[in-house]
Structure formats: structure tokens, C-alpha cells
CSV table of C-alpha atoms and ligand atoms in Angstrom, one decimal:
chain,number,residue,atom,x,y,z
A,152,MET,CA,21.0,-12.3,4.0
A,153,ARG,CA,18.8,-14.2,1.5
A,154,GLU,CA,16.5,-15.1,4.3
A,155,THR,CA,16.4,-11.6,5.7
A,156,VAL,CA,15.8,-9.9,2.4
A,157,CYS,CA,13.1,-12.5,1.5
A,158,ALA,CA,11.3,-12.0,4.8
A,159,LEU,CA,11.4,-8.2,4.5
A,160,HIS,CA,9.5,-8.3,1.2
A,161,ARG,CA,6.5,-9.6,3.2
A,162,GLU,CA,6.7,-6.4,5.3
A,163,LEU,CA,6.2,-4.3,2.1
A,164,VAL,CA,3.0,-6.3,1.4
A,165,ARG,CA,1.9,-6.3,5.1
A,166,ASN,CA,2.3,-2.5,5.3
A,167,ASN,CA,0.5,-1.9,2.0
A,168,LEU,CA,3.5,-0.3,0.3
A,169,VAL,CA,3.4,-2.2,-2.9
A,170,ALA,CA,1.1,-3.1,-5.8
A,171,TRP,CA,1.8,-6.3,-7.8
A,172,THR,CA,5.6,-6.6,-7.9
A,173,ALA,CA,6.5,-2.9,-7.8
A,174,GLY,CA,8.8,-2.7,-4.9
A,175,ASN,CA,12.1,-4.2,-3.7
A,176,VAL,CA,14.4,-4.7,-0.8
A,177,SER,CA,18.2,-5.3,-0.9
A,178,GLY,CA,20.8,-6.0,1.7
A,179,ARG,CA,24.6,-5.8,1.6
A,180,VAL,CA,26.4,-9.1,2.3
A,181,PRO,CA,28.5,-8.4,5.4
A,182,GLY,CA,32.2,-8.2,4.6
A,183,GLU,CA,31.7,-8.8,0.8
A,184,ASP,CA,31.3,-6.5,-2.2
A,185,LEU,CA,28.0,-8.1,-2.8
A,186,PHE,CA,24.3,-7.5,-2.1
A,187,VAL,CA,21.1,-9.6,-2.2
A,188,ILE,CA,18.1,-8.3,-4.0
A,189,LYS,CA,14.7,-9.4,-5.2
A,190,PRO,CA,14.5,-11.2,-8.6
A,191,SER,CA,12.7,-9.3,-11.3
A,192,GLY,CA,8.9,-9.8,-11.8
A,193,VAL,CA,8.5,-12.7,-9.3
A,194,PRO,CA,5.3,-12.3,-7.2
A,195,TYR,CA,5.8,-11.7,-3.5
A,196,ASP,CA,4.0,-14.9,-2.5
A,197,ASP,CA,6.5,-16.9,-4.6
A,198,LEU,CA,9.6,-15.4,-3.1
A,199,THR,CA,11.8,-17.8,-1.2
A,200,PRO,CA,15.4,-17.3,0.1
A,201,GLU,CA,16.6,-19.5,-2.7
A,202,ALA,CA,14.9,-17.3,-5.3
A,203,MET,CA,16.8,-14.2,-4.1
A,204,VAL,CA,19.7,-13.1,-6.4
A,205,VAL,CA,23.2,-12.0,-5.4
A,206,CYS,CA,24.8,-9.2,-7.3
A,207,ASP,CA,28.2,-7.4,-7.2
A,208,LEU,CA,28.4,-3.7,-6.6
A,209,GLU,CA,28.3,-3.0,-10.3
A,210,GLY,CA,24.9,-4.7,-10.4
A,211,ASN,CA,26.1,-7.8,-12.2
A,212,LEU,CA,24.4,-11.1,-11.4
A,213,VAL,CA,26.8,-13.3,-9.3
A,214,GLU,CA,24.5,-16.0,-8.1
A,215,GLY,CA,20.8,-16.9,-8.7
A,216,ALA,CA,18.5,-18.6,-11.2
A,217,PHE,CA,16.5,-15.4,-11.9
A,218,SER,CA,17.5,-12.0,-13.3
A,219,PRO,CA,17.8,-9.3,-10.7
A,220,SER,CA,15.2,-6.6,-10.1
A,221,SER,CA,15.1,-3.9,-12.8
A,222,ASP,CA,16.0,-1.4,-10.0
A,223,THR,CA,19.3,-3.2,-9.3
A,224,ALA,CA,21.5,-0.5,-10.9
A,225,ALA,CA,20.1,2.1,-8.5
A,226,HIS,CA,20.7,-0.2,-5.5
A,227,ALA,CA,24.2,-1.0,-6.7
A,228,TYR,CA,25.1,2.7,-7.2
A,229,VAL,CA,24.0,3.5,-3.6
A,230,TYR,CA,26.1,0.6,-2.2
A,231,ARG,CA,29.1,1.7,-4.2
A,232,HIS,CA,29.0,5.3,-3.1
A,233,MET,CA,27.6,5.0,0.5
A,234,PRO,CA,29.7,2.4,2.3
A,235,GLU,CA,27.8,3.0,5.6
A,236,VAL,CA,24.6,1.8,3.9
A,237,ASN,CA,23.7,-1.9,4.3
A,238,GLY,CA,20.1,-1.9,3.1
A,239,VAL,CA,18.1,-0.2,0.4
A,240,VAL,CA,14.3,-0.2,-0.3
A,241,HIS,CA,12.3,1.1,-3.2
A,242,THR,CA,8.5,1.4,-3.3
A,243,HIS,CA,5.8,3.3,-5.2
A,244,SER,CA,3.8,3.6,-2.0
A,245,THR,CA,0.7,5.7,-2.6
A,246,TYR,CA,0.9,8.8,-0.4
A,247,ALA,CA,4.7,9.3,-0.7
A,248,SER,CA,4.5,8.8,-4.5
A,249,ALA,CA,1.7,11.4,-4.6
A,250,TRP,CA,4.2,13.9,-3.1
A,251,ALA,CA,6.8,12.7,-5.5
A,252,ALA,CA,4.4,13.3,-8.4
A,253,ARG,CA,4.1,17.0,-7.3
A,254,GLY,CA,7.9,17.2,-6.8
A,255,GLU,CA,7.3,18.6,-3.3
A,256,PRO,CA,9.3,17.7,-0.2
A,257,ILE,CA,7.2,16.5,2.8
A,258,PRO,CA,7.6,19.3,5.4
A,259,CYS,CA,8.7,18.4,8.9
A,260,VAL,CA,5.4,19.1,10.8
A,261,LEU,CA,5.2,16.1,13.1
A,262,THR,CA,7.5,15.1,15.9
A,263,ALA,CA,7.7,11.6,14.5
A,264,MET,CA,9.2,13.1,11.3
A,265,ALA,CA,11.8,15.0,13.3
A,266,ASP,CA,12.6,11.8,15.2
A,267,GLU,CA,13.0,9.5,12.1
A,268,PHE,CA,13.9,11.9,9.3
A,269,GLY,CA,15.6,14.9,11.1
A,270,GLY,CA,13.7,17.3,8.9
A,271,GLU,CA,11.8,17.3,5.6
A,272,ILE,CA,11.7,14.3,3.4
A,273,PRO,CA,13.6,15.7,0.3
A,274,VAL,CA,12.9,15.3,-3.4
A,275,GLY,CA,15.4,13.9,-5.9
A,276,PRO,CA,15.6,14.6,-9.6
A,277,PHE,CA,13.5,13.1,-12.4
A,278,ALA,CA,15.5,10.2,-13.8
A,279,LEU,CA,14.9,7.4,-16.2
A,280,ILE,CA,15.6,3.8,-15.5
A,281,GLY,CA,18.4,2.2,-17.5
A,282,SER,CA,21.5,4.2,-16.5
A,283,ASP,CA,23.1,5.4,-13.2
A,284,ASP,CA,20.8,8.5,-13.2
A,285,ILE,CA,18.5,7.2,-10.5
A,286,GLY,CA,21.4,6.1,-8.2
A,287,LYS,CA,23.2,9.4,-8.7
A,288,GLY,CA,20.1,11.3,-7.8
A,289,ILE,CA,19.5,9.2,-4.6
A,290,VAL,CA,23.1,9.6,-3.4
A,291,ALA,CA,23.3,13.3,-4.3
A,292,VAL,CA,20.2,14.1,-2.2
A,293,LEU,CA,20.8,11.7,0.8
A,294,GLU,CA,24.4,12.6,1.3
A,295,SER,CA,23.3,16.1,2.2
A,296,HIS,CA,20.3,15.3,4.3
A,297,ARG,CA,19.6,13.5,7.6
A,298,SER,CA,16.6,11.8,6.0
A,299,PRO,CA,17.0,8.1,5.1
A,300,ALA,CA,14.2,8.6,2.5
A,301,VAL,CA,14.1,10.5,-0.8
A,302,LEU,CA,11.1,11.0,-3.0
A,303,MET,CA,12.4,10.6,-6.6
A,304,ARG,CA,10.3,13.1,-8.7
A,305,ASN,CA,7.4,11.6,-10.7
A,306,HIS,CA,8.5,8.1,-9.5
A,307,GLY,CA,8.5,6.9,-5.9
A,308,VAL,CA,10.5,6.3,-2.7
A,309,PHE,CA,14.0,5.1,-2.1
A,310,THR,CA,15.2,4.6,1.5
A,311,ILE,CA,18.5,3.6,3.0
A,312,GLY,CA,19.5,2.1,6.4
A,313,ASP,CA,22.4,0.6,8.2
A,314,SER,CA,20.5,-2.7,7.8
A,315,PRO,CA,17.8,-3.8,5.4
A,316,GLU,CA,15.3,-3.8,8.4
A,317,ALA,CA,16.2,-0.1,9.0
A,318,ALA,CA,15.6,0.8,5.3
A,319,VAL,CA,12.2,-1.0,5.4
A,320,LYS,CA,11.3,0.8,8.6
A,321,ALA,CA,12.1,4.1,6.9
A,322,ALA,CA,9.9,3.2,3.9
A,323,VAL,CA,7.0,2.4,6.3
A,324,MET,CA,7.5,5.6,8.3
A,325,CYS,CA,7.8,7.6,5.1
A,326,GLU,CA,4.4,6.4,3.8
A,327,ASP,CA,2.9,7.0,7.2
A,328,VAL,CA,4.0,10.6,7.5
A,329,ALA,CA,3.2,11.3,3.8
A,330,ARG,CA,-0.4,10.2,4.5
A,331,THR,CA,-0.7,12.2,7.7
A,332,VAL,CA,0.8,15.4,6.3
A,333,HIS,CA,-1.4,15.1,3.2
A,334,LEU,CA,-4.5,14.8,5.4
A,335,SER,CA,-3.4,17.7,7.5
A,336,ARG,CA,-3.1,19.8,4.3
A,337,GLN,CA,-6.7,19.1,3.5
A,338,LEU,CA,-7.7,20.8,6.8
A,339,GLY,CA,-5.4,23.8,6.4
A,340,GLU,CA,-1.8,24.7,6.6
A,341,PRO,CA,0.2,22.4,8.9
A,342,LEU,CA,2.3,24.3,11.6
A,343,PRO,CA,6.1,24.1,11.2
A,344,ILE,CA,8.3,22.8,14.0
A,345,PRO,CA,11.2,25.2,14.9
A,346,GLN,CA,14.6,23.9,13.7
A,347,ASP,CA,16.0,23.9,17.3
A,348,ASP,CA,13.2,21.5,18.3
A,349,ILE,CA,13.7,19.3,15.2
A,350,ASP,CA,17.4,19.1,16.1
A,351,HIS,CA,16.6,18.2,19.7
A,352,LEU,CA,14.0,15.5,18.8
A,353,TYR,CA,16.3,14.0,16.2
A,354,SER,CA,19.2,13.8,18.5
A,355,ARG,CA,17.2,12.3,21.3
A,356,TYR,CA,15.5,9.7,19.1
A,357,GLN,CA,18.7,8.6,17.4
A,358,HIS,CA,20.8,8.3,20.6
A,359,VAL,CA,18.5,7.8,23.6
A,360,TYR,CA,15.2,6.2,22.4
A,361,GLY,CA,14.5,2.4,22.6
A,362,GLN,CA,16.2,-0.5,24.2
A,363,ARG,CA,19.9,-0.1,24.8
A,364,SER,CA,20.7,-3.3,22.9
A,365,GLN,CA,18.8,-2.1,19.8
A,366,ARG,CA,20.6,1.3,19.5
B,136,LIG,ZN1,10.2,2.4,-9.3
């Protein structure tokens, strides 16, 4: 899991989701009440599997030479309250954070959004770092949406997945649709997709699309 989480941070860089050290990936350790997360303030180029830190589900450091990411409490809260989640990603990716700054959900106006998010990408509350408020906001919103991504108001993106890879994919897709819908808005009002069609697309993509072994 240290190797997986370390390697996935390179995907944040490769997909232009992060500036400096402002983004992090975590992954639940299978069968344990533990997760692996990025150390705080370490540049992405310097990350190694050994530099990753292991925390318990209260966010306490269990193993590692560095202190854990400053977003560890939010990741820990999600793992405590959503047992089906095995990966969490946080970024301040540009276009998605621009929607978050307006406190506006990204409307479901692309079939790729219906596939991946099953509807709009919702907005979570404004919350300050340093307590469980961010985690509470993430869980409250994502428990009642199909979307694996939430835009935390005035802040950025949190995504979840049944693996750390799935959470990274959701973060990449979130930024992609945030950009496209923003551009569409510059040209006029994007056309909504009827709910029945969103439901059909979501169901097909989640259950039929892709290689059988990857479902
Ligand atoms: Zn942040």
C-alpha cells in the first residue's frame, strides 16, 4: 500500500491536479484499521514508499519518520464512517476549485459525468482545517449522492473510491468535467440530460463498461 499510494501521487502531478505540495492520496491497509497517506510538506519528487506514513483511523501516526499530511483528520474521518471506502484523494485542482469557490455544484450536462458521477458533482459546506468539520462535511454529502467527488466550498475537491486508484480516477475526471462544463458555460447555457438517461448511463457504466476482470 505504501508503494501504491506513493506511485499514485505521481498521477496527481502528471494530470496537473496539484501545485507545490497541495494534494494528497491515501489508501486503507486491507484488513487493518490503518491507512497510508502522504507525509506533510514533502515535495512529490522526493516521495518514496518508505517516506509514506501509516495512521490509525483516528489519524494518529502509527509508523513513519515524517508527520502525516495536514489533511489526515479528514481522510481518517472518511475511513471511520464509510467502511466501503478504501481510497481518498484531496486536491485543489484549478477548474474544480473554481466551482468550489462559487459554491456551485457542477451540473450533469455530459454523458461522461452521468457515467462516472451519476449526476451533478455536489458541494459540501465551508469548513476550517483543524477539527472533524471537513470530514463530517465530506461524509454528509457523499453518503447521499452517487458522486465519488465533492467540492468543498471555498476549498477544493475530495474524492473517494473502493481503491486509491479509483479515488485518483475520480479526481482526474472531476477536474476534466469541471473544465469542460466551465468552457461550455462561456458559450451559453449547457443543456441538461434527462434524469432517466442519467440513470441509464450510470447503471450501464458501473455494471457493463470495461473489461470483465476490471469491474
Ligand atoms: Zn486543501
